[in-house]
Short mmCIF file of N, CA and C and ligand atoms in Angstrom, two decimals:
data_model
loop_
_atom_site.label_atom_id
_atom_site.label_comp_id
_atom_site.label_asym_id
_atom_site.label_seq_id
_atom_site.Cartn_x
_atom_site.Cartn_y
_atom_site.Cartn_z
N UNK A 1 -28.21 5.14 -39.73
CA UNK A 1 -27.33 4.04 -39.30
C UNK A 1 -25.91 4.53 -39.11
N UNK A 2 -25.50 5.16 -39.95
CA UNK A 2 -24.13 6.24 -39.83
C UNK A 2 -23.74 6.96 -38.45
N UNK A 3 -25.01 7.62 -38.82
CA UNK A 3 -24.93 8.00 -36.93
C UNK A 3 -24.40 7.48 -35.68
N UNK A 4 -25.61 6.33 -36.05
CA UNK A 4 -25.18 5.33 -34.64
C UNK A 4 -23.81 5.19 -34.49
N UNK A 5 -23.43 4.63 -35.69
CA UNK A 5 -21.75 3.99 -35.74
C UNK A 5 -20.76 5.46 -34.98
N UNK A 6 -21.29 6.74 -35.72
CA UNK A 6 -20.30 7.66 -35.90
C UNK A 6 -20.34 7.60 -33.85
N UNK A 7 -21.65 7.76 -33.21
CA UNK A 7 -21.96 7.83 -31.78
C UNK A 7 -21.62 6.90 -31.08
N UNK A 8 -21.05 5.58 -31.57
CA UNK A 8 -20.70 4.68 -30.88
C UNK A 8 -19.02 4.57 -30.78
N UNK A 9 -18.70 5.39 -32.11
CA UNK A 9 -16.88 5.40 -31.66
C UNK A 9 -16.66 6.24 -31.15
N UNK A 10 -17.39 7.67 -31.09
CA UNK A 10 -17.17 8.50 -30.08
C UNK A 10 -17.29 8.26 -28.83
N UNK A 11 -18.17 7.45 -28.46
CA UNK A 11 -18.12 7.02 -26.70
C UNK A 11 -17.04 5.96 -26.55
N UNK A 12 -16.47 5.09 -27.85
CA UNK A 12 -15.02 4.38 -27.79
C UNK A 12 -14.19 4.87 -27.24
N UNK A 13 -14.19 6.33 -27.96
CA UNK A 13 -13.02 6.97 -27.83
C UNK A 13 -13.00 8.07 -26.67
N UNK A 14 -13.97 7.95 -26.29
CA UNK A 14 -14.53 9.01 -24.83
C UNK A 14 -13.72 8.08 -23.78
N UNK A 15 -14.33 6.86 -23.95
CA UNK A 15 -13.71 5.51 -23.05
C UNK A 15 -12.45 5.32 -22.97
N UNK A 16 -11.51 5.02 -24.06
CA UNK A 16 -10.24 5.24 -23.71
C UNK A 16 -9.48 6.07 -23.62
N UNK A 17 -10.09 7.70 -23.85
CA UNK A 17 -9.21 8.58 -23.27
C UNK A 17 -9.30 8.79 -21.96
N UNK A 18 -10.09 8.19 -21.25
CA UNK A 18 -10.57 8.34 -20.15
C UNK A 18 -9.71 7.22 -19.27
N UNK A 19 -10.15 6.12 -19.67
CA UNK A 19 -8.90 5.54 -19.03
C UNK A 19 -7.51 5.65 -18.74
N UNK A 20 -6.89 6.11 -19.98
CA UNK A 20 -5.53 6.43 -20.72
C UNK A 20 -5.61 7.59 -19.34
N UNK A 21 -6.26 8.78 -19.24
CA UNK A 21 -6.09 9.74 -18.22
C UNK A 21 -5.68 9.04 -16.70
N UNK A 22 -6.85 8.06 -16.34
CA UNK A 22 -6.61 7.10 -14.95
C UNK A 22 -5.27 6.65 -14.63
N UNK A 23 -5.02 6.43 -15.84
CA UNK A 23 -3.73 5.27 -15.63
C UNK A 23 -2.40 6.64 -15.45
N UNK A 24 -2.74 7.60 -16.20
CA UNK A 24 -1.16 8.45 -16.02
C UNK A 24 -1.38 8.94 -14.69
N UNK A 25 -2.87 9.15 -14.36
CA UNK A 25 -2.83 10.01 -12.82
C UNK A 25 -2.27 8.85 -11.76
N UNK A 26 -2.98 7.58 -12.19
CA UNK A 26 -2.10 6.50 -11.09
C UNK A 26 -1.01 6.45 -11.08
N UNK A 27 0.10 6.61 -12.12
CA UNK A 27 1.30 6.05 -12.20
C UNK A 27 1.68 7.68 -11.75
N UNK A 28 1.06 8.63 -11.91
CA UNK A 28 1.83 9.98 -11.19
C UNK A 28 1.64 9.87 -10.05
N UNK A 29 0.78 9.58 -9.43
CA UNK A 29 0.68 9.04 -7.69
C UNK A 29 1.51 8.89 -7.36
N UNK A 30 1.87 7.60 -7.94
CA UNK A 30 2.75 6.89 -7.47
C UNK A 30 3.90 7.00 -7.54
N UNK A 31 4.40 7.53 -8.40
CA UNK A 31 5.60 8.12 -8.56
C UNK A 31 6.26 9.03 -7.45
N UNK A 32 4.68 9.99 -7.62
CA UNK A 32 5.17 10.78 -6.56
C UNK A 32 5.31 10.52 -5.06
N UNK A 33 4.38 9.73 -4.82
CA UNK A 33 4.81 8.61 -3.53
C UNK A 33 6.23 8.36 -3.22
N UNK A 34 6.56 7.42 -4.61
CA UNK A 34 8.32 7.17 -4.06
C UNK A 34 8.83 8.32 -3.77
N UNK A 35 8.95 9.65 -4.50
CA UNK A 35 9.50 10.03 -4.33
C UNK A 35 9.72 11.16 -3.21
N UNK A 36 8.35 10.98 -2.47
CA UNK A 36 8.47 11.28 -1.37
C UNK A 36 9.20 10.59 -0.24
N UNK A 37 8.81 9.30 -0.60
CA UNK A 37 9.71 8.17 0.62
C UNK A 37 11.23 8.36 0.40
N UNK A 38 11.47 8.33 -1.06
CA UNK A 38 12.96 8.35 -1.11
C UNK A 38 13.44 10.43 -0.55
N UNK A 39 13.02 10.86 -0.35
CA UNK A 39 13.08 12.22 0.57
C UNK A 39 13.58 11.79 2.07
N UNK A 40 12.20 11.33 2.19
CA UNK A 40 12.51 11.01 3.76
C UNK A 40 13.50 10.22 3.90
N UNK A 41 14.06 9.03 3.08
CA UNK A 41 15.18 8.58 3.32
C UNK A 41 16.46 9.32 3.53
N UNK A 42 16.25 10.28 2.30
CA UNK A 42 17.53 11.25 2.83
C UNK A 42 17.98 12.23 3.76
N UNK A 43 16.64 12.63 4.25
CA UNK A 43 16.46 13.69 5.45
C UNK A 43 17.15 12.94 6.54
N UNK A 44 16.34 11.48 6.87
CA UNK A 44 16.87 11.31 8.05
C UNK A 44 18.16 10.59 8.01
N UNK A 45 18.93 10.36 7.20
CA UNK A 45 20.10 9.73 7.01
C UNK A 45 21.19 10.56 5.90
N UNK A 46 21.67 11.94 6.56
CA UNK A 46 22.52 12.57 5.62
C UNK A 46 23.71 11.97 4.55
N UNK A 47 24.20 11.49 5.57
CA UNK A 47 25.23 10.48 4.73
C UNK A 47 25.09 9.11 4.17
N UNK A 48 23.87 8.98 3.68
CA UNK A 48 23.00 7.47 3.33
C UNK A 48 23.96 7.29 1.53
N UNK A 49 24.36 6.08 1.84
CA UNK A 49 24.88 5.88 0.54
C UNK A 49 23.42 5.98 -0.61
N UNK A 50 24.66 5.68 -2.02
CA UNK A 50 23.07 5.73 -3.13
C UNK A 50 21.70 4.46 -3.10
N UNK A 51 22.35 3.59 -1.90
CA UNK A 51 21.26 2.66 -1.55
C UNK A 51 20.29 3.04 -0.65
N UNK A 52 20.89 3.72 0.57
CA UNK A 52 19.53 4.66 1.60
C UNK A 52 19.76 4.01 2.55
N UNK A 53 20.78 2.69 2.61
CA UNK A 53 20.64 1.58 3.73
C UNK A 53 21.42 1.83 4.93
N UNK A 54 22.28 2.73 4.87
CA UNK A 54 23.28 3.13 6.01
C UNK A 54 22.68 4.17 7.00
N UNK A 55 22.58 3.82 7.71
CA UNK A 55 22.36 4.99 9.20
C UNK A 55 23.16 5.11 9.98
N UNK A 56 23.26 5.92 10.78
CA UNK A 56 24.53 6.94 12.15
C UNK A 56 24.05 6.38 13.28
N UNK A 57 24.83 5.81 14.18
CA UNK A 57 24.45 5.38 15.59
C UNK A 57 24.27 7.03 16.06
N UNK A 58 23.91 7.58 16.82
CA UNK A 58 23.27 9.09 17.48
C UNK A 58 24.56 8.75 18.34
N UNK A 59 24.76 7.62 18.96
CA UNK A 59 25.75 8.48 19.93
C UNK A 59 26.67 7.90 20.10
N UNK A 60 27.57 6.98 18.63
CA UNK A 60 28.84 6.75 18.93
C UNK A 60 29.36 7.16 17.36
N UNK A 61 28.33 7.59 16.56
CA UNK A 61 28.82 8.32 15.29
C UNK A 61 29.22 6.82 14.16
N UNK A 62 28.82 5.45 14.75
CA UNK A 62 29.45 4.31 13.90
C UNK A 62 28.23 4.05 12.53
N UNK A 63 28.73 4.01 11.39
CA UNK A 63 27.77 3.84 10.31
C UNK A 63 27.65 1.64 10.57
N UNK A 64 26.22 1.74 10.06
CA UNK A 64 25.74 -0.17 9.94
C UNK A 64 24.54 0.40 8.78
N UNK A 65 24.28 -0.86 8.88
CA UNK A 65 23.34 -1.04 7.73
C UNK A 65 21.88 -0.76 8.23
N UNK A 66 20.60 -0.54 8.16
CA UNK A 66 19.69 0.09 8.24
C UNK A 66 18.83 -0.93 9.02
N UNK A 67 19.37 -2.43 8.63
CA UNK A 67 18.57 -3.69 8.90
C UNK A 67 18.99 -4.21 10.00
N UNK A 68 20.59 -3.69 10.58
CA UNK A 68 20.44 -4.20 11.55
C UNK A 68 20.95 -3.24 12.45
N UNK A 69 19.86 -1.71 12.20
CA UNK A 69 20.08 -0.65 13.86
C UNK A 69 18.96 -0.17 14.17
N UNK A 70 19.22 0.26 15.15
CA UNK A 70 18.07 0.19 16.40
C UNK A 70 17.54 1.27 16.03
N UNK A 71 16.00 1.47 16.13
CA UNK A 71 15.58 2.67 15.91
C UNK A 71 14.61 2.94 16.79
N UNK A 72 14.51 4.26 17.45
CA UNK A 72 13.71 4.69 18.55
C UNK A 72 12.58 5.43 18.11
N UNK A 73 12.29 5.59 16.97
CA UNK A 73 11.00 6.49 16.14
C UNK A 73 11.73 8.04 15.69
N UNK A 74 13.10 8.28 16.64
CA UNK A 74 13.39 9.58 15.98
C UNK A 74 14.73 9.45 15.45
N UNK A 75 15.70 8.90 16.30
CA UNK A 75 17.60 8.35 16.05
C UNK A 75 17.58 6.66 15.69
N UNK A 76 18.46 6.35 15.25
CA UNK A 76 18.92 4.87 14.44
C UNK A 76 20.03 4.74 15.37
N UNK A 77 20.51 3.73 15.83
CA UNK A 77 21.58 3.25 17.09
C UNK A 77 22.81 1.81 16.51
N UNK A 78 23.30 1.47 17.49
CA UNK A 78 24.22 0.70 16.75
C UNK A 78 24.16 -0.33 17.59
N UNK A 79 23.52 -0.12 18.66
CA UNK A 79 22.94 -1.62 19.74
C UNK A 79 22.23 -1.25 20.94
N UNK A 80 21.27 -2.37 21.31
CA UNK A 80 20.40 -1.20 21.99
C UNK A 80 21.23 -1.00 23.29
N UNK A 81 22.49 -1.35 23.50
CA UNK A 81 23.08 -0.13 24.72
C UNK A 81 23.50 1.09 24.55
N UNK A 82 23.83 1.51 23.33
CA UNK A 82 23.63 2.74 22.79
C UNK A 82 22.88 3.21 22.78
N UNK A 83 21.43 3.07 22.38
CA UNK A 83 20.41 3.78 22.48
C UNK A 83 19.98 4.06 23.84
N UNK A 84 19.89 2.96 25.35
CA UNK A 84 19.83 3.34 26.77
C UNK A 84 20.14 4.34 26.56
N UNK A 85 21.65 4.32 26.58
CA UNK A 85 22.36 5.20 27.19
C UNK A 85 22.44 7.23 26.08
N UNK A 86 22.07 6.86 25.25
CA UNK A 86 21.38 8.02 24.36
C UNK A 86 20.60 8.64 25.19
N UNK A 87 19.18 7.71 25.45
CA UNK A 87 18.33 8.46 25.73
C UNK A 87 18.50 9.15 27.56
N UNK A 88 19.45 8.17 28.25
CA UNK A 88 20.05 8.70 29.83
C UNK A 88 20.25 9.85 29.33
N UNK A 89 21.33 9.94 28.54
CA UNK A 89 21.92 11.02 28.54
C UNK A 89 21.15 12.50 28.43
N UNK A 90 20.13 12.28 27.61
CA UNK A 90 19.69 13.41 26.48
C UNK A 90 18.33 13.39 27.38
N UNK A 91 17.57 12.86 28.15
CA UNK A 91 16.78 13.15 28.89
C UNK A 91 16.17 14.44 29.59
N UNK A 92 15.57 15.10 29.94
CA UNK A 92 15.37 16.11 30.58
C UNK A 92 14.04 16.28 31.86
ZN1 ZN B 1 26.85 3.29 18.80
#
């Protein structure tokens, strides 16, 4: 009867170290997730305050807020006649 008991807290304890493992690999995921995104925030926005929210018009050099500039998939703009005229320019 000892047995059993002794074999049944061992698979207890099989069980929650096992979980306990799940949960740190999730929360390292994830972690590392942000902190990939918060990378890319800084790559593409050198001068991004400690919020990340500021971006560079490409072609009048004016800083705005992130929410309200234009973005073409590669440069952030400051209205979309700036960006036209970006991409006139830079065309080939
Ligand atoms: Zn501009």
């Amino acid at each position: 009867m000892r047995a059993v008991v002794f074999l049944l807290l061992v698979v207890l304890v099989f069980l929650i170290v096992r979980f306990t493992l799940n949960r740190i690999i999730a929360i390292r995921e994830q972690q590392n997730r942000e902190n990939q995104a918060g990378n890319e925030n800084q790559n593409n926005s050198s001068q991004s305050s400690a919020n990340g929210e500021m971006v560079r018009c490409a072609q009048c050099g004016v800083h705005l807020p992130q929410s309200e500039a234009y973005y073409d998939g590669k440069d952030t703009f400051c209205s979309e006649g700036h960006m036209k005229a970006y991409h006139h320019e830079h065309q080939s």
